[in-house]
PDB file of C-alpha atoms in Angstrom:
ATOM      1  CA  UNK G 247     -16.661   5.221  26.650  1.00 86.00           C
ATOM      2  CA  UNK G 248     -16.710   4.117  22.957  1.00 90.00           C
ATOM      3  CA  UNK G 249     -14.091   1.000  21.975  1.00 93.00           C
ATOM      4  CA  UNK G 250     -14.350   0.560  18.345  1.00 95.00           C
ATOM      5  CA  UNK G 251     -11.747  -1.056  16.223  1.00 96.00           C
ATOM      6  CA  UNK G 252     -11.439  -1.301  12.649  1.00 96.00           C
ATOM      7  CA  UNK G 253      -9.549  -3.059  10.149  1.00 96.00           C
ATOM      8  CA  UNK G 254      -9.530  -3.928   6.394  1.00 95.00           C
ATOM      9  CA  UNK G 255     -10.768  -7.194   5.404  1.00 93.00           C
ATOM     10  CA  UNK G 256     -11.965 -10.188   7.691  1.00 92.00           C
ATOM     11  CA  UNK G 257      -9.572  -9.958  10.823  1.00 89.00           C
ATOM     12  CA  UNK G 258     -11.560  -9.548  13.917  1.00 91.00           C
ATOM     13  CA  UNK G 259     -12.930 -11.894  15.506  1.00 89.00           C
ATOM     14  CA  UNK G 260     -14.759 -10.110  18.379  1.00 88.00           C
ATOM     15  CA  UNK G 261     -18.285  -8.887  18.667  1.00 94.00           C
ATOM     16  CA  UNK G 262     -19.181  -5.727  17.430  1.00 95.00           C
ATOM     17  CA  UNK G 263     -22.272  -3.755  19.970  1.00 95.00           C
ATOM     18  CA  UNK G 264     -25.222  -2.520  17.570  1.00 95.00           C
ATOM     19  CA  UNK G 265     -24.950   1.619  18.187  1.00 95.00           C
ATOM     20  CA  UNK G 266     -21.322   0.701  17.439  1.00 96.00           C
ATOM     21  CA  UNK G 267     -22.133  -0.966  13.937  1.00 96.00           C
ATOM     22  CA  UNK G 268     -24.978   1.369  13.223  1.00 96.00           C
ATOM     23  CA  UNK G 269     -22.195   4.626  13.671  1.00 96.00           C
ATOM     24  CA  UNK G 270     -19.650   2.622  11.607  1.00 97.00           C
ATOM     25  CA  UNK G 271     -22.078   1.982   8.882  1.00 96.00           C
ATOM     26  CA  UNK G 272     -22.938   6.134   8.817  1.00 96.00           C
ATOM     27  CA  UNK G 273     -19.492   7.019   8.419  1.00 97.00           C
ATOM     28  CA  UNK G 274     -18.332   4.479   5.864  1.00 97.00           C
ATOM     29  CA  UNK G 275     -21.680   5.461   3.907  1.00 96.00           C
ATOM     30  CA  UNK G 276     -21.640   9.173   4.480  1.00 96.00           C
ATOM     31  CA  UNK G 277     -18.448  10.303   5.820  1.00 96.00           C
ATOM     32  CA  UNK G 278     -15.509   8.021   5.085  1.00 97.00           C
ATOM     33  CA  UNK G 279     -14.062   7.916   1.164  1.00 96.00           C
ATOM     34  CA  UNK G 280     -11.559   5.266   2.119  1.00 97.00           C
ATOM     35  CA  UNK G 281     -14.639   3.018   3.108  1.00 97.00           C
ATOM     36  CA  UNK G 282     -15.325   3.069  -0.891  1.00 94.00           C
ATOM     37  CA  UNK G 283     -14.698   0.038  -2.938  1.00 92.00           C
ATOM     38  CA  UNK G 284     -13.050  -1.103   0.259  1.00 94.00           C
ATOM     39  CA  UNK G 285     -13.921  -4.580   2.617  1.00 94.00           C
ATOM     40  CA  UNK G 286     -14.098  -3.875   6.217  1.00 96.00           C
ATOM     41  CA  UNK G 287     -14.534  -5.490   9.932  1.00 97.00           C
ATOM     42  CA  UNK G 288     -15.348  -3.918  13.211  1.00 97.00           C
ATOM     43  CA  UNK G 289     -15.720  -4.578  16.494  1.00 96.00           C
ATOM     44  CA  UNK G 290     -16.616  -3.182  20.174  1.00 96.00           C
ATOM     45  CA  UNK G 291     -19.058  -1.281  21.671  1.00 95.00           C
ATOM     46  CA  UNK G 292     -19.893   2.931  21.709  1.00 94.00           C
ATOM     47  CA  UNK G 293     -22.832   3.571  24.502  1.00 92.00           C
ATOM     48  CA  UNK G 294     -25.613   5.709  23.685  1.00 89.00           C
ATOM     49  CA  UNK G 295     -24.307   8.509  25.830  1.00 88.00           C
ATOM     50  CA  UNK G 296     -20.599   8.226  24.465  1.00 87.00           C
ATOM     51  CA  UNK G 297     -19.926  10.208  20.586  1.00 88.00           C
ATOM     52  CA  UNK G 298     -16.213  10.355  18.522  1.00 92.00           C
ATOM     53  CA  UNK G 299     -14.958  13.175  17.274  1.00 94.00           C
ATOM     54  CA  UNK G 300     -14.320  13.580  12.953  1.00 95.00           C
ATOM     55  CA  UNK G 301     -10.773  13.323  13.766  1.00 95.00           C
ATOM     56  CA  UNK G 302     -11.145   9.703  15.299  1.00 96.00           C
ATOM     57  CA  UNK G 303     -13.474   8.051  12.641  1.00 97.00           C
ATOM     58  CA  UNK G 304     -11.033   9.829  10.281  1.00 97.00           C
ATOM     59  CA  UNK G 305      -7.990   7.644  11.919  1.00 97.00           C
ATOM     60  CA  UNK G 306      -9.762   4.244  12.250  1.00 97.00           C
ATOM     61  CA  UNK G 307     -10.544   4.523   8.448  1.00 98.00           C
ATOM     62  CA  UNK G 308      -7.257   5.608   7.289  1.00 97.00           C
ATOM     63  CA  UNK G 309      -6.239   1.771   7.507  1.00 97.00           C
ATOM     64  CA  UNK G 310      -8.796   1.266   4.664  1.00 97.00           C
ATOM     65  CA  UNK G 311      -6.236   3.292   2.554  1.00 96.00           C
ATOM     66  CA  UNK G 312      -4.170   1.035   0.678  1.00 95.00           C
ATOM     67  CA  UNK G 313      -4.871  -1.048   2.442  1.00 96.00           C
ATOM     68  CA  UNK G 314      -2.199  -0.209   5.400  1.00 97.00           C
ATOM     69  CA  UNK G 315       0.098  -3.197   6.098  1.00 97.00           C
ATOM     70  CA  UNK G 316       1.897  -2.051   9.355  1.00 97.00           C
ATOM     71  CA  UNK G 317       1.584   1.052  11.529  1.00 97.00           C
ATOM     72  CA  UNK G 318       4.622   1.911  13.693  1.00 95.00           C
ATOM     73  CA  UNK G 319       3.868   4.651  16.500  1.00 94.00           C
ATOM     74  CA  UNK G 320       7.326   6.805  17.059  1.00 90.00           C
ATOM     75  CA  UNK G 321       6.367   8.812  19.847  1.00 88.00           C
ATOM     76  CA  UNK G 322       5.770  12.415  20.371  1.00 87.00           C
ATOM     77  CA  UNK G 323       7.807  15.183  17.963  1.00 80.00           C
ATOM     78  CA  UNK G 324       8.414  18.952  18.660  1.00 73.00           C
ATOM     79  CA  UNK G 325       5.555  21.352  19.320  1.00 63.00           C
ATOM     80  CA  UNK G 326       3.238  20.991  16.583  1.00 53.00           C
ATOM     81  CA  UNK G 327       3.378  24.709  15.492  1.00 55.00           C
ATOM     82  CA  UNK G 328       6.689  23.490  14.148  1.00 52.00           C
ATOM     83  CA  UNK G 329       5.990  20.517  11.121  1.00 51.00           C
ATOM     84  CA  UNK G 330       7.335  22.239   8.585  1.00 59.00           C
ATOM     85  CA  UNK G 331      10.330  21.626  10.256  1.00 73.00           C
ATOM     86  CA  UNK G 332      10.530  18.434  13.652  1.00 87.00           C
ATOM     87  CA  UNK G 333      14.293  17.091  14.099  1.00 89.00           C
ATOM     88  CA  UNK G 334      12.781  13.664  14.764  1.00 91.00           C
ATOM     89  CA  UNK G 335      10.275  13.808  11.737  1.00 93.00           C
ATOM     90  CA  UNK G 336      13.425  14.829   9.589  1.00 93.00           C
ATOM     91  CA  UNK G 337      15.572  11.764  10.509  1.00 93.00           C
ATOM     92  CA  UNK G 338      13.466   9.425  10.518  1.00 94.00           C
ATOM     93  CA  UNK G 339      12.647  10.347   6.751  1.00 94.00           C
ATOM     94  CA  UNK G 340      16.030  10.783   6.178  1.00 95.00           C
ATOM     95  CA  UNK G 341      16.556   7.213   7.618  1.00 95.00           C
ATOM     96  CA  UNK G 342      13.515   5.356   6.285  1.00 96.00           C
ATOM     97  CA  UNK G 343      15.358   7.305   2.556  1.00 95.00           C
ATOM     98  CA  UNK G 344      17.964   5.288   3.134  1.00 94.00           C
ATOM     99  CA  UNK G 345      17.144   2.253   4.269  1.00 94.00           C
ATOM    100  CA  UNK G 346      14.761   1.930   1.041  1.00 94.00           C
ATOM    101  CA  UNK G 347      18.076   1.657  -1.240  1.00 92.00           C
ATOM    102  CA  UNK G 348      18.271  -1.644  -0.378  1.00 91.00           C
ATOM    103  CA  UNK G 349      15.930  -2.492  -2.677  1.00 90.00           C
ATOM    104  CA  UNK G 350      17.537  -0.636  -5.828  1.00 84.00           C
ATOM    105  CA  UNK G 351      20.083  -3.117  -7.955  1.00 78.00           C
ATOM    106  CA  UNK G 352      20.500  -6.511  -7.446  1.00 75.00           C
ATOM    107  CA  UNK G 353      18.592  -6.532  -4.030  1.00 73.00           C
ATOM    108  CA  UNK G 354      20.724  -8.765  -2.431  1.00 77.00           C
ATOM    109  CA  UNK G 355      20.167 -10.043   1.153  1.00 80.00           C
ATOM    110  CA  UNK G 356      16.864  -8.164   0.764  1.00 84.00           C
ATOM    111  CA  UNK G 357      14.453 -11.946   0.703  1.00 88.00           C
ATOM    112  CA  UNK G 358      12.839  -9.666  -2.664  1.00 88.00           C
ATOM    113  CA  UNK G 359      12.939 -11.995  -5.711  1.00 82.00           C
ATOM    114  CA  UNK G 360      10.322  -9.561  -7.700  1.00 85.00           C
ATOM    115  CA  UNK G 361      12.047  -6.673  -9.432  1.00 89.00           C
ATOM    116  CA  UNK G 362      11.324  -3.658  -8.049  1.00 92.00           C
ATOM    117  CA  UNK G 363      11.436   0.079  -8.631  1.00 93.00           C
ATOM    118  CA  UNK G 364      12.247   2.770  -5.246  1.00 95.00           C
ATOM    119  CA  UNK G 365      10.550   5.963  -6.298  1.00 95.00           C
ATOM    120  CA  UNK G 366       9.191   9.046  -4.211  1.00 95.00           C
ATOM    121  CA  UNK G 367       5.780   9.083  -2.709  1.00 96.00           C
ATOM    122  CA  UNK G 368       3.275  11.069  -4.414  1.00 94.00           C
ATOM    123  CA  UNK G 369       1.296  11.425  -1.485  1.00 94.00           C
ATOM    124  CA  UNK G 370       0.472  15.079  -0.051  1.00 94.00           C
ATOM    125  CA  UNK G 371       2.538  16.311   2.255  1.00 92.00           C
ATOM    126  CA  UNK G 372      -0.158  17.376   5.046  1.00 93.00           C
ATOM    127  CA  UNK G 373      -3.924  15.886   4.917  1.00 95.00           C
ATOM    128  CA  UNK G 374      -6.324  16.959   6.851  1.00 95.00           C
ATOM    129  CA  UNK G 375      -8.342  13.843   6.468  1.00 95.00           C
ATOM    130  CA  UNK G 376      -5.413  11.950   6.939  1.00 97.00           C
ATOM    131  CA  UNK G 377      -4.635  13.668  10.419  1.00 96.00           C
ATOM    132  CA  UNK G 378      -1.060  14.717   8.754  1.00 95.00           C
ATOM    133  CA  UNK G 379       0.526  18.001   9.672  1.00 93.00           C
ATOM    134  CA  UNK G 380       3.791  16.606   7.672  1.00 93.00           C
ATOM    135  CA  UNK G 381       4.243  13.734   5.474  1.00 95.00           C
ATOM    136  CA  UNK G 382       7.477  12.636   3.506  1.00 96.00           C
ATOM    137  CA  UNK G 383       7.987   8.626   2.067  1.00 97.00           C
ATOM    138  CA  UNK G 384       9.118   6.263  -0.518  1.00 97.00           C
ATOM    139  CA  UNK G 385       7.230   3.712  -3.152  1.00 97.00           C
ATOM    140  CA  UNK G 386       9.012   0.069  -3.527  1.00 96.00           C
ATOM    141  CA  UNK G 387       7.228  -0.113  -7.510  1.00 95.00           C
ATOM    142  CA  UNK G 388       6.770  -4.089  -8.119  1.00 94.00           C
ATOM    143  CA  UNK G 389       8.161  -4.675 -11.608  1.00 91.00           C
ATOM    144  CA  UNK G 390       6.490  -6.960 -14.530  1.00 85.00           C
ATOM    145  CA  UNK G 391       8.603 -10.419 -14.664  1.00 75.00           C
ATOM    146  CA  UNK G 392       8.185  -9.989 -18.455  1.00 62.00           C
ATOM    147  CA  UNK G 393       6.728 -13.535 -18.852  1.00 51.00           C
ATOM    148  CA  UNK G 394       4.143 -11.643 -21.523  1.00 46.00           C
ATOM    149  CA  UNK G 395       7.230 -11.035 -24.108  1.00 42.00           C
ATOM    150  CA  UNK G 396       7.356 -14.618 -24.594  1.00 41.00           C
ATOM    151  CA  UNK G 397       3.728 -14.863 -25.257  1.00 43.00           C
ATOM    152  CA  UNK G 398       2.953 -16.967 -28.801  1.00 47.00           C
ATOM    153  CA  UNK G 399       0.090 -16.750 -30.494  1.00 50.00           C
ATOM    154  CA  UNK G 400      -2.034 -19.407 -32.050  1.00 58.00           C
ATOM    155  CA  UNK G 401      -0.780 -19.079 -35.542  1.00 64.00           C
ATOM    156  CA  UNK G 402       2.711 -18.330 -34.414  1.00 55.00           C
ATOM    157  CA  UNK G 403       2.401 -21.798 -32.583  1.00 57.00           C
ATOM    158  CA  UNK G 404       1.058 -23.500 -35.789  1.00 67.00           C
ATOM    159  CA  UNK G 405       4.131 -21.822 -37.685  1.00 64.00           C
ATOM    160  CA  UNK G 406       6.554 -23.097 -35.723  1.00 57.00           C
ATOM    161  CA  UNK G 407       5.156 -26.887 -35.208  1.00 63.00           C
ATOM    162  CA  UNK G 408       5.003 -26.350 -39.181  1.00 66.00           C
ATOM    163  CA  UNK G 409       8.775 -25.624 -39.751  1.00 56.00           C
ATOM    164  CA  UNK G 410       9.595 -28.304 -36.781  1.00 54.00           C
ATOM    165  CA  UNK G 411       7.696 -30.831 -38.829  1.00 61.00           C
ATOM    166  CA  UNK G 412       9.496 -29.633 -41.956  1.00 59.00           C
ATOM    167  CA  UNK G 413       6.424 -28.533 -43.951  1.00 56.00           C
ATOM    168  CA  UNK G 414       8.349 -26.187 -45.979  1.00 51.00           C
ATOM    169  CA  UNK G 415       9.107 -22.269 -45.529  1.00 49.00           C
ATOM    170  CA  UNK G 416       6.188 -20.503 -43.640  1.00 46.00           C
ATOM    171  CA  UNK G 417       5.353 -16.980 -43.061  1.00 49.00           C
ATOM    172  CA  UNK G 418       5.895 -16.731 -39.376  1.00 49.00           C
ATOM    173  CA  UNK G 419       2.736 -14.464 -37.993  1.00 49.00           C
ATOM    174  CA  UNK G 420       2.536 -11.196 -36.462  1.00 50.00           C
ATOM    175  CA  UNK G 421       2.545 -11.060 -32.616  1.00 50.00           C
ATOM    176  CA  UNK G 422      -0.585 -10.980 -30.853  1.00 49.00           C
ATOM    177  CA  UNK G 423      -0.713  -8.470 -28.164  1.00 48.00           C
ATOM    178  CA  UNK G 424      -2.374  -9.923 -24.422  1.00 48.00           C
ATOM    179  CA  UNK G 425      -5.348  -7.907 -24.217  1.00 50.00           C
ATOM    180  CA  UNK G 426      -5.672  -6.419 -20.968  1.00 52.00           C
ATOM    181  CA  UNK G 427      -2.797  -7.213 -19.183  1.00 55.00           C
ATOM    182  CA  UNK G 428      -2.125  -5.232 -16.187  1.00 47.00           C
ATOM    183  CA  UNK G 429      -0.161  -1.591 -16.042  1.00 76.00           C
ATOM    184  CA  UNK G 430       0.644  -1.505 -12.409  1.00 90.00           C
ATOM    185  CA  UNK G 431       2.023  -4.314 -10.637  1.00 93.00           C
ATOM    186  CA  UNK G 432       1.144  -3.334  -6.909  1.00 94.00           C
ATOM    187  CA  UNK G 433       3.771  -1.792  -4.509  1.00 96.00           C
ATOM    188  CA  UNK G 434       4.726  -0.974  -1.050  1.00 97.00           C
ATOM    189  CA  UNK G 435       4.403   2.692   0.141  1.00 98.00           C
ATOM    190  CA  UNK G 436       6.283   3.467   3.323  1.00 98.00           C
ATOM    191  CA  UNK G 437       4.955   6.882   4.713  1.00 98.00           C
ATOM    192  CA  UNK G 438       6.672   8.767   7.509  1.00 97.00           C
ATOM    193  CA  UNK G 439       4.051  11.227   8.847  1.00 96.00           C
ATOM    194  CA  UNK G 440       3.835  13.745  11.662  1.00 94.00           C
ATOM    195  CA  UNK G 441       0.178  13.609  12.845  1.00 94.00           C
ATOM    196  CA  UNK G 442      -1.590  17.015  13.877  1.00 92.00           C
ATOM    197  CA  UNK G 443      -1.803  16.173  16.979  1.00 91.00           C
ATOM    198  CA  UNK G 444       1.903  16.047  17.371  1.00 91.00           C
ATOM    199  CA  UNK G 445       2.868  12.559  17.297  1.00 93.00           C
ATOM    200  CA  UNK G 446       5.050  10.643  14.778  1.00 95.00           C
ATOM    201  CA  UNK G 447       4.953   7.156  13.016  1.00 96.00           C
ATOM    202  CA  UNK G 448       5.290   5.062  10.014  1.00 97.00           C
ATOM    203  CA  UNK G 449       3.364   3.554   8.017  1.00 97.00           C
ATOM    204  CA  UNK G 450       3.269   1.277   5.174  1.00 98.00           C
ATOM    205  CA  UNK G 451       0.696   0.723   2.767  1.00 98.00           C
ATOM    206  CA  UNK G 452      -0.285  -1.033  -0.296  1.00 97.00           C
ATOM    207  CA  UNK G 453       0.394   0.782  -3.542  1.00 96.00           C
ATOM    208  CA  UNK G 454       0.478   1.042  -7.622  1.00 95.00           C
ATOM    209  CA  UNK G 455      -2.763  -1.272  -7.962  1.00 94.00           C
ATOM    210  CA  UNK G 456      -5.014  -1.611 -11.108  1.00 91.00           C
ATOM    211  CA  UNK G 457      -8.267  -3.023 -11.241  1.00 88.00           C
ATOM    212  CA  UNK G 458      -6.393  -6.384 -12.529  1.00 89.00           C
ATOM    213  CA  UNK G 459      -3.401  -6.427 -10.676  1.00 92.00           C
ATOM    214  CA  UNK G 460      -2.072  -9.341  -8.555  1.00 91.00           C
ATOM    215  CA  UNK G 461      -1.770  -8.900  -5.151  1.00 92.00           C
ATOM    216  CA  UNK G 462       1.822 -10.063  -4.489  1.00 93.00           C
ATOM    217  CA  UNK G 463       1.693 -10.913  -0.860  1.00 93.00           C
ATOM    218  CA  UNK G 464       4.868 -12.579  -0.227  1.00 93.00           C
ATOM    219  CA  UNK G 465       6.815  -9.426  -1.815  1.00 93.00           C
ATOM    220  CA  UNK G 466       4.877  -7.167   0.460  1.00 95.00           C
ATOM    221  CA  UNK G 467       5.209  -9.642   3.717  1.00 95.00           C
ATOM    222  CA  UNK G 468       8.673  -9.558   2.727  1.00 94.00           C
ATOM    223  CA  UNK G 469       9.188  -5.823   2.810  1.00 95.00           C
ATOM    224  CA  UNK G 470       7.231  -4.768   6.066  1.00 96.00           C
ATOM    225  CA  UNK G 471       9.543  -7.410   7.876  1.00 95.00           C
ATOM    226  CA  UNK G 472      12.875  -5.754   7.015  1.00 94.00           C
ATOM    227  CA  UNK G 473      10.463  -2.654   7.818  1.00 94.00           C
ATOM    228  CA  UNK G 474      10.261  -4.116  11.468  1.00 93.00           C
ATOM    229  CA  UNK G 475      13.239  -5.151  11.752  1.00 91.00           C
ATOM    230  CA  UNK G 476      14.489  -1.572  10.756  1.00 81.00           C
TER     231      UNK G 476
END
């Protein structure tokens, strides 16, 4: 019986059996889009005579997809003929909805010090390569500290040292903009999702990133714990 496990960046520690690497390399090459741009590790074994289905390569990836801080397993909802509308699915949405509030204001109590923005998800609400019959959630949007506004530049420094010295009236110079300074500051995206195969859970996964954002990991370890605790 196969026993793979996989996980974004360098977590595992255990040995990984070659037919088991050699199928994990095929899918993340030819099968799995979340494997793009994205650092994995694997491990366990998958016998010569043992095969996964599309639908379980298609799970182990998903954690690629963010990547996924925490994954929560809520047990079993109603038949899955019914995800357009599951009692269970609909309050724990309904719940997670609330809970995210928290975060809007002065986020007091919270642990957050970075300012933060509590918008929708934008994610679809079933995916087939996700597994998802249903799908509702929340973004926790980090916000810029604004340290950039108080950016000088060179001449505007020589300006002022000028006029502290008393060297006479100056022209003070324009601004200079910081060239490519990050639009998205990263995030937290809480996802409450009914799986097809009719089981429930939450997840939470990295969001809003650029190619020069910073990953703030304390803001995110900070969030996923009150997520736990929830």
């Amino acid at each position: 019986e196969a026993d793979v496990k996989i996980l974004p960046g360098d977590k595992l520690d255990g040995e990984i059996e070659v037919n088991a690497a050699a199928n994990v390399l095929l899918q993340a090459m030819a099968y799995q889009p979340y494997a793009r741009n994205s650092t994995l590790c694997a491990a366990g074994s998958m016998p010569a005579d043992s095969a996964l289905d599309a639908a379980a390569w298609n799970d182990m990836f998903l954690c690629l997809s963010g990547p996924e801080l925490l994954r929560i397993e809520a047990g079993s909802g109603t038949d899955v003929k019914e995800a357009l509308f599951d009692p269970k699915f609909e309050q724990l949405a309904e719940y997670v909805q609330g809970w995210s509030t928290q975060y809007e204001g002065d986020r007091k109590g919270t642990g957050l010090t970075t300012p933060v923005l509590v918008r929708r998800s934008r994610k679809p609400s079933a995916s087939e390569i996700d597994g998802v019959a249903a799908r509702q959630g929340i973004r926790i949007l980090f916000q810029s500290t604004n340290t950039g506004d108080r950016y000088k530049s060179a001449s505007e420094e020589k300006a002022d040292e000028k006029e502290r010295s008393g060297g006479g009236t100056t022209t003070r110079a324009s601004p200079t903009k910081l060239v490519g300074k990050p639009s998205k500051e990263g995030g937290v995206e809480v996802l409450i999702e009914k799986t097809t195969g009719g089981t429930i859970r939450v997840r939470a996964r990295r969001c809003n990133m650029g190619d020069k954002t910073i990953v703030k990991e304390m803001s995110e370890e900070v969030i996923v714990k009150n997520l736990k605790r929830a």
